[in-house]
Amino acid sequence: MTGLVFTTTISCGNDFLDEPKPTDQVTDATIYGSVEGATAYMAGIVRRTRGQYTNVDTGNLGSMFFARTVKGNDIIQASSWFRFDYDNDNREPTYRRTVFTWQFPYDIIGKLNVFIKGVNNSTSLSAADKDYLLGQAYAFRGFMYFQLSMEFQHTYTYDKTLPAPPIYTDITTEGKPMSTQEEMYKFILSDLTTAVNIASSARIDKSYFNKESAAAVLAQVHQVMGNWADASKYAKIAYGNNVATALDATAYRNGFNDMNANKEWLLASPQSEDQSAYYWTAPFAFIDHTTTSYYATYINADFVSKFSNTDVRNLFVASSTITNPADFRRYTTSKFKFNFGSDVPLIRTAEMILIDAEALARTPGKEAEAHDLLYALQKNRDANAVKSTNTGAALIDEILLERRKELYAENGVEWFDAKRLRKGITRTGNHRIFKNLSADDKRFFLKVPQSEIDANESIDDTVNKDR
């Protein structure tokens, strides 16, 4: 869990990671003596999340989210990269997916712990400067621990006493024992709440956390926990509590690859032509069939049928050569336009609006507000949308479907919702492999990597018993 010190160069308005420098050559006084120095260190951490980590399907944050995406019903993956995730058979302790999903967040967390300690111990930074920097770091760390909690155990509401990944808050080389989901979520809430309270809305670009993006993650966490009042509260902070100013339907058809051209993006992994993850960029390199890529990702015909012809999100393309409706290659999408500079969306305002709508729908006396909010988004996406008359469970189901329609292939929303709500995923339509996930299926989470068990004396083989 030790962290390296990084320096950066600044080019074309973006900060990118250069080579790691020995810690004896760049002192804490240099890094944490100014906001600029600390920001350069943070730029290195941010760059780490969007680069090339270990392999094509284990490259960065986008890889983690796309692995979730292909486990569901809406997306079909060819026998290419991510095929084992699509097969729901990629969770054993020695597998690359498992090792990456454990090591990658902890790599980032270790560097954030170095950063947090350095900022807190600085005698040069003002209190306001420390809040600006620590707001980013606490949000970032809470976000990474949230990913670990989702990937390595049943959802929080299943049994909060179950083992969860270890919690590290300081610089250490000593392995810690597993925590519990209760301890993990208490820690995540602390980090993210602190971040929202002290963070600024200002930031260098959308790859850095600020007050609104920290609130967005906090809304997701409360959504998983079933804390609907808080989910609504923080979702509103994230999207600004004004649907009209939070959405831009016209930007939906522009290739979904430019964070600066789309005001809906709250958090992103930017790329540039000369500082790119190249063909490791998920979902773009896999889902775009109009340029040189893997041509690996297709859309379930049943999912396509859920979109009206006037919905701006209906970007599906029926093959002119494959006319058999049962062929998994029948439909693709033009939602994502791939080039080496394609920015990757991680969190958008539309997701926050739908979190708010779900929270209101689950709150007694708030169903009418949920209807209004849902319709506002639907009308923005489809000029011919008709306001729903659904109530109760039917309204919840409509909101969940809207989440899938809005966020498909972006962040694994279908998997996320099925897991947190303890529902299964049943494959229909023209899938290549019909392998379903039952409610509370163990395949919703990964086993602890054997490499961690071997290296950490506080964790032994029994941790994977019954997993």
CSV table of C-alpha atoms in Angstrom, one decimal, residues 82-311:
chain,number,residue,atom,x,y,z
A,82,PHE,CA,-14.7,-9.2,-21.9
A,83,ARG,CA,-16.2,-12.5,-23.1
A,84,PHE,CA,-15.6,-14.2,-19.8
A,85,ASP,CA,-17.4,-11.4,-18.0
A,86,TYR,CA,-20.3,-11.8,-20.5
A,87,ASP,CA,-20.3,-15.5,-19.7
A,88,ASN,CA,-20.7,-14.6,-15.9
A,89,ASP,CA,-17.7,-16.9,-15.3
A,90,ASN,CA,-14.8,-14.6,-14.4
A,91,ARG,CA,-14.5,-14.5,-10.6
A,92,GLU,CA,-12.0,-17.0,-9.4
A,93,PRO,CA,-9.2,-15.8,-7.2
A,94,THR,CA,-6.4,-16.2,-9.8
A,95,TYR,CA,-8.2,-14.7,-12.7
A,96,ARG,CA,-7.1,-11.4,-14.2
A,97,ARG,CA,-10.5,-9.7,-13.7
A,98,THR,CA,-10.4,-10.5,-10.0
A,99,VAL,CA,-6.8,-9.4,-9.5
A,100,PHE,CA,-7.2,-6.2,-11.4
A,101,THR,CA,-10.5,-5.2,-9.7
A,102,TRP,CA,-8.7,-5.6,-6.3
A,103,GLN,CA,-5.3,-4.1,-7.1
A,104,PHE,CA,-6.4,-1.2,-9.2
A,105,PRO,CA,-8.6,0.6,-6.6
A,106,TYR,CA,-6.0,-0.1,-3.8
A,107,ASP,CA,-3.2,1.3,-6.0
A,108,ILE,CA,-5.2,4.6,-6.3
A,109,ILE,CA,-6.2,4.5,-2.6
A,110,GLY,CA,-2.6,4.1,-1.6
A,111,LYS,CA,-1.6,7.2,-3.5
A,112,LEU,CA,-4.6,9.1,-2.2
A,113,ASN,CA,-3.6,8.2,1.4
A,114,VAL,CA,-0.1,9.7,0.7
A,115,PHE,CA,-1.8,12.8,-0.7
A,116,ILE,CA,-4.2,13.3,2.2
A,117,LYS,CA,-1.4,12.9,4.7
A,118,GLY,CA,0.8,15.4,2.8
A,119,VAL,CA,-1.9,18.0,2.6
A,120,ASN,CA,-3.0,17.7,6.2
A,121,ASN,CA,0.7,18.0,7.4
A,122,SER,CA,1.5,20.9,5.2
A,123,THR,CA,2.5,24.1,7.0
A,124,SER,CA,2.4,26.1,3.7
A,125,LEU,CA,-1.2,25.5,2.5
A,126,SER,CA,-4.0,27.7,3.9
A,127,ALA,CA,-7.1,26.2,5.4
A,128,ALA,CA,-9.1,27.1,2.3
A,129,ASP,CA,-6.4,25.5,0.0
A,130,LYS,CA,-6.5,22.3,2.1
A,131,ASP,CA,-10.3,22.1,1.9
A,132,TYR,CA,-10.1,22.5,-1.9
A,133,LEU,CA,-7.5,19.7,-2.2
A,134,LEU,CA,-8.8,17.4,0.5
A,135,GLY,CA,-12.4,17.7,-0.9
A,136,GLN,CA,-11.1,16.1,-4.1
A,137,ALA,CA,-9.1,13.4,-2.3
A,138,TYR,CA,-11.8,12.3,0.1
A,139,ALA,CA,-14.3,12.1,-2.7
A,140,PHE,CA,-11.9,10.1,-4.8
A,141,ARG,CA,-11.0,7.7,-2.0
A,142,GLY,CA,-14.7,7.2,-1.1
A,143,PHE,CA,-15.5,6.5,-4.7
A,144,MET,CA,-12.8,3.8,-5.0
A,145,TYR,CA,-13.8,2.1,-1.8
A,146,PHE,CA,-17.4,2.1,-3.0
A,147,GLN,CA,-16.3,0.2,-6.1
A,148,LEU,CA,-14.5,-2.4,-3.9
A,149,SER,CA,-17.6,-2.8,-1.8
A,150,MET,CA,-19.7,-3.5,-4.8
A,151,GLU,CA,-17.3,-5.9,-6.4
A,152,PHE,CA,-16.2,-8.1,-3.5
A,153,GLN,CA,-19.4,-8.9,-1.5
A,154,HIS,CA,-23.1,-9.1,-1.7
A,155,THR,CA,-24.9,-5.8,-1.6
A,156,TYR,CA,-25.1,-3.9,1.7
A,157,THR,CA,-28.7,-4.7,2.4
A,158,TYR,CA,-28.1,-8.5,2.0
A,159,ASP,CA,-26.1,-8.8,5.2
A,160,LYS,CA,-23.9,-5.8,6.4
A,161,THR,CA,-21.9,-8.1,8.8
A,162,LEU,CA,-20.3,-10.0,5.9
A,163,PRO,CA,-16.6,-9.5,5.2
A,164,ALA,CA,-15.6,-6.6,3.0
A,165,PRO,CA,-12.2,-5.6,1.7
A,166,PRO,CA,-9.7,-4.1,4.2
A,167,ILE,CA,-9.8,-0.3,4.9
A,168,TYR,CA,-6.5,1.6,4.7
A,169,THR,CA,-6.3,5.2,5.7
A,170,ASP,CA,-2.5,5.7,6.1
A,171,ILE,CA,0.7,4.8,4.4
A,172,THR,CA,1.6,1.2,5.2
A,173,THR,CA,3.1,-1.9,3.8
A,174,GLU,CA,1.4,-4.1,6.4
A,175,GLY,CA,-1.7,-6.0,5.2
A,176,LYS,CA,-4.9,-5.5,7.2
A,177,PRO,CA,-7.7,-7.9,7.8
A,178,MET,CA,-11.1,-7.8,6.0
A,179,SER,CA,-13.5,-5.3,7.3
A,180,THR,CA,-17.3,-5.7,7.2
A,181,GLN,CA,-19.8,-4.2,4.9
A,182,GLU,CA,-21.1,-2.1,7.8
A,183,GLU,CA,-17.6,-0.8,8.5
A,184,MET,CA,-16.9,-0.2,4.9
A,185,TYR,CA,-20.1,1.8,4.3
A,186,LYS,CA,-19.5,3.9,7.4
A,187,PHE,CA,-16.1,4.8,6.1
A,188,ILE,CA,-17.4,5.5,2.6
A,189,LEU,CA,-20.1,7.8,4.0
A,190,SER,CA,-17.6,9.6,6.1
A,191,ASP,CA,-15.2,10.3,3.2
A,192,LEU,CA,-17.9,11.4,0.8
A,193,THR,CA,-19.9,13.5,3.3
A,194,THR,CA,-16.7,15.3,4.3
A,195,ALA,CA,-15.9,15.9,0.6
A,196,VAL,CA,-19.3,17.4,-0.1
A,197,ASN,CA,-19.0,19.6,2.9
A,198,ILE,CA,-15.5,21.0,2.1
A,199,ALA,CA,-15.1,20.6,-1.7
A,200,SER,CA,-15.3,23.5,-4.1
A,201,SER,CA,-17.4,23.4,-7.3
A,202,ALA,CA,-14.3,24.6,-9.1
A,203,ARG,CA,-12.0,22.1,-10.7
A,204,ILE,CA,-9.4,21.8,-13.5
A,205,ASP,CA,-11.7,19.6,-15.7
A,206,LYS,CA,-14.3,16.9,-15.3
A,207,SER,CA,-11.8,14.1,-14.5
A,208,TYR,CA,-11.3,15.8,-11.0
A,209,PHE,CA,-13.8,15.5,-8.2
A,210,ASN,CA,-15.6,18.5,-7.0
A,211,LYS,CA,-18.6,19.2,-4.7
A,212,GLU,CA,-21.2,18.1,-7.3
A,213,SER,CA,-19.5,14.9,-8.4
A,214,ALA,CA,-18.8,14.0,-4.8
A,215,ALA,CA,-22.5,14.4,-4.1
A,216,ALA,CA,-23.2,12.2,-7.1
A,217,VAL,CA,-21.3,9.3,-5.7
A,218,LEU,CA,-22.8,9.9,-2.2
A,219,ALA,CA,-26.3,9.7,-3.9
A,220,GLN,CA,-25.3,6.3,-5.4
A,221,VAL,CA,-24.1,5.0,-2.0
A,222,HIS,CA,-27.4,6.1,-0.3
A,223,GLN,CA,-29.3,4.5,-3.2
A,224,VAL,CA,-27.5,1.2,-2.5
A,225,MET,CA,-28.2,1.5,1.2
A,226,GLY,CA,-31.9,2.4,0.7
A,227,ASN,CA,-31.5,5.7,2.4
A,228,TRP,CA,-34.0,7.5,0.1
A,229,ALA,CA,-34.1,10.9,1.7
A,230,ASP,CA,-30.4,11.2,1.5
A,231,ALA,CA,-30.2,9.7,-2.0
A,232,SER,CA,-32.6,12.5,-3.1
A,233,LYS,CA,-30.8,15.2,-1.2
A,234,TYR,CA,-27.4,14.5,-2.7
A,235,ALA,CA,-28.7,13.7,-6.2
A,236,LYS,CA,-30.3,17.2,-6.2
A,237,ILE,CA,-27.0,18.8,-5.2
A,238,ALA,CA,-25.3,16.8,-8.0
A,239,TYR,CA,-27.7,17.8,-10.9
A,240,GLY,CA,-28.6,21.2,-9.5
A,241,ASN,CA,-32.3,20.4,-8.8
A,242,ASN,CA,-33.3,21.9,-12.2
A,243,VAL,CA,-33.9,19.4,-15.0
A,244,ALA,CA,-34.2,22.1,-17.7
A,245,THR,CA,-30.6,23.3,-17.0
A,246,ALA,CA,-29.2,19.9,-16.2
A,247,LEU,CA,-30.0,18.1,-19.5
A,248,ASP,CA,-29.1,18.7,-23.2
A,249,ALA,CA,-30.8,16.3,-25.6
A,250,THR,CA,-29.1,17.8,-28.6
A,251,ALA,CA,-25.7,16.6,-27.4
A,252,TYR,CA,-26.8,13.0,-27.2
A,253,ARG,CA,-26.1,12.3,-30.9
A,254,ASN,CA,-22.6,13.8,-31.0
A,255,GLY,CA,-20.7,10.6,-30.3
A,256,PHE,CA,-20.7,10.7,-26.5
A,257,ASN,CA,-17.0,11.3,-26.5
A,258,ASP,CA,-16.3,14.9,-25.5
A,259,MET,CA,-16.8,15.8,-21.9
A,260,ASN,CA,-16.6,19.6,-22.7
A,261,ALA,CA,-19.3,19.4,-25.3
A,262,ASN,CA,-21.8,17.8,-23.0
A,263,LYS,CA,-22.9,19.7,-19.9
A,264,GLU,CA,-24.5,16.6,-18.5
A,265,TRP,CA,-21.2,15.0,-17.6
A,266,LEU,CA,-20.4,15.2,-13.9
A,267,LEU,CA,-17.3,12.9,-14.0
A,268,ALA,CA,-15.2,11.6,-16.9
A,269,SER,CA,-12.1,9.9,-17.9
A,270,PRO,CA,-10.6,12.1,-20.6
A,271,GLN,CA,-8.3,11.0,-23.4
A,272,SER,CA,-6.2,12.8,-26.0
A,273,GLU,CA,-4.6,11.7,-29.2
A,274,ASP,CA,-1.1,11.7,-27.7
A,275,GLN,CA,-2.1,10.6,-24.1
A,276,SER,CA,-4.6,7.8,-24.7
A,277,ALA,CA,-5.5,4.3,-23.6
A,278,TYR,CA,-5.9,3.6,-27.3
A,279,TYR,CA,-7.6,0.3,-27.9
A,280,TRP,CA,-8.0,-0.3,-24.2
A,281,THR,CA,-10.7,2.4,-24.0
A,282,ALA,CA,-14.0,0.9,-23.0
A,283,PRO,CA,-16.7,1.0,-24.1
A,284,PHE,CA,-15.6,2.9,-27.3
A,285,ALA,CA,-13.1,0.5,-28.8
A,286,PHE,CA,-15.5,-2.4,-28.4
A,287,ILE,CA,-18.9,-1.0,-29.3
A,288,ASP,CA,-18.2,1.4,-32.2
A,289,HIS,CA,-18.6,-0.6,-35.5
A,290,THR,CA,-17.9,2.4,-37.8
A,291,THR,CA,-14.2,2.7,-37.3
A,292,THR,CA,-11.2,0.5,-36.7
A,293,SER,CA,-12.0,-1.3,-33.4
A,294,TYR,CA,-12.8,-4.8,-32.1
A,295,TYR,CA,-16.4,-4.9,-33.4
A,296,ALA,CA,-17.2,-6.9,-30.3
A,297,THR,CA,-20.4,-5.4,-28.7
A,298,TYR,CA,-23.9,-5.7,-29.9
A,299,ILE,CA,-27.4,-4.7,-28.6
A,300,ASN,CA,-30.1,-7.1,-27.6
A,301,ALA,CA,-33.1,-6.9,-29.9
A,302,ASP,CA,-35.5,-6.9,-27.0
A,303,PHE,CA,-33.8,-3.8,-25.6
A,304,VAL,CA,-33.9,-2.0,-28.9
A,305,SER,CA,-37.7,-2.6,-29.0
A,306,LYS,CA,-38.1,-0.5,-25.8
A,307,PHE,CA,-37.2,2.8,-27.6
A,308,SER,CA,-39.6,4.9,-29.6
A,309,ASN,CA,-38.6,6.1,-33.0
A,310,THR,CA,-38.6,9.7,-31.8
A,311,ASP,CA,-36.3,9.1,-28.8
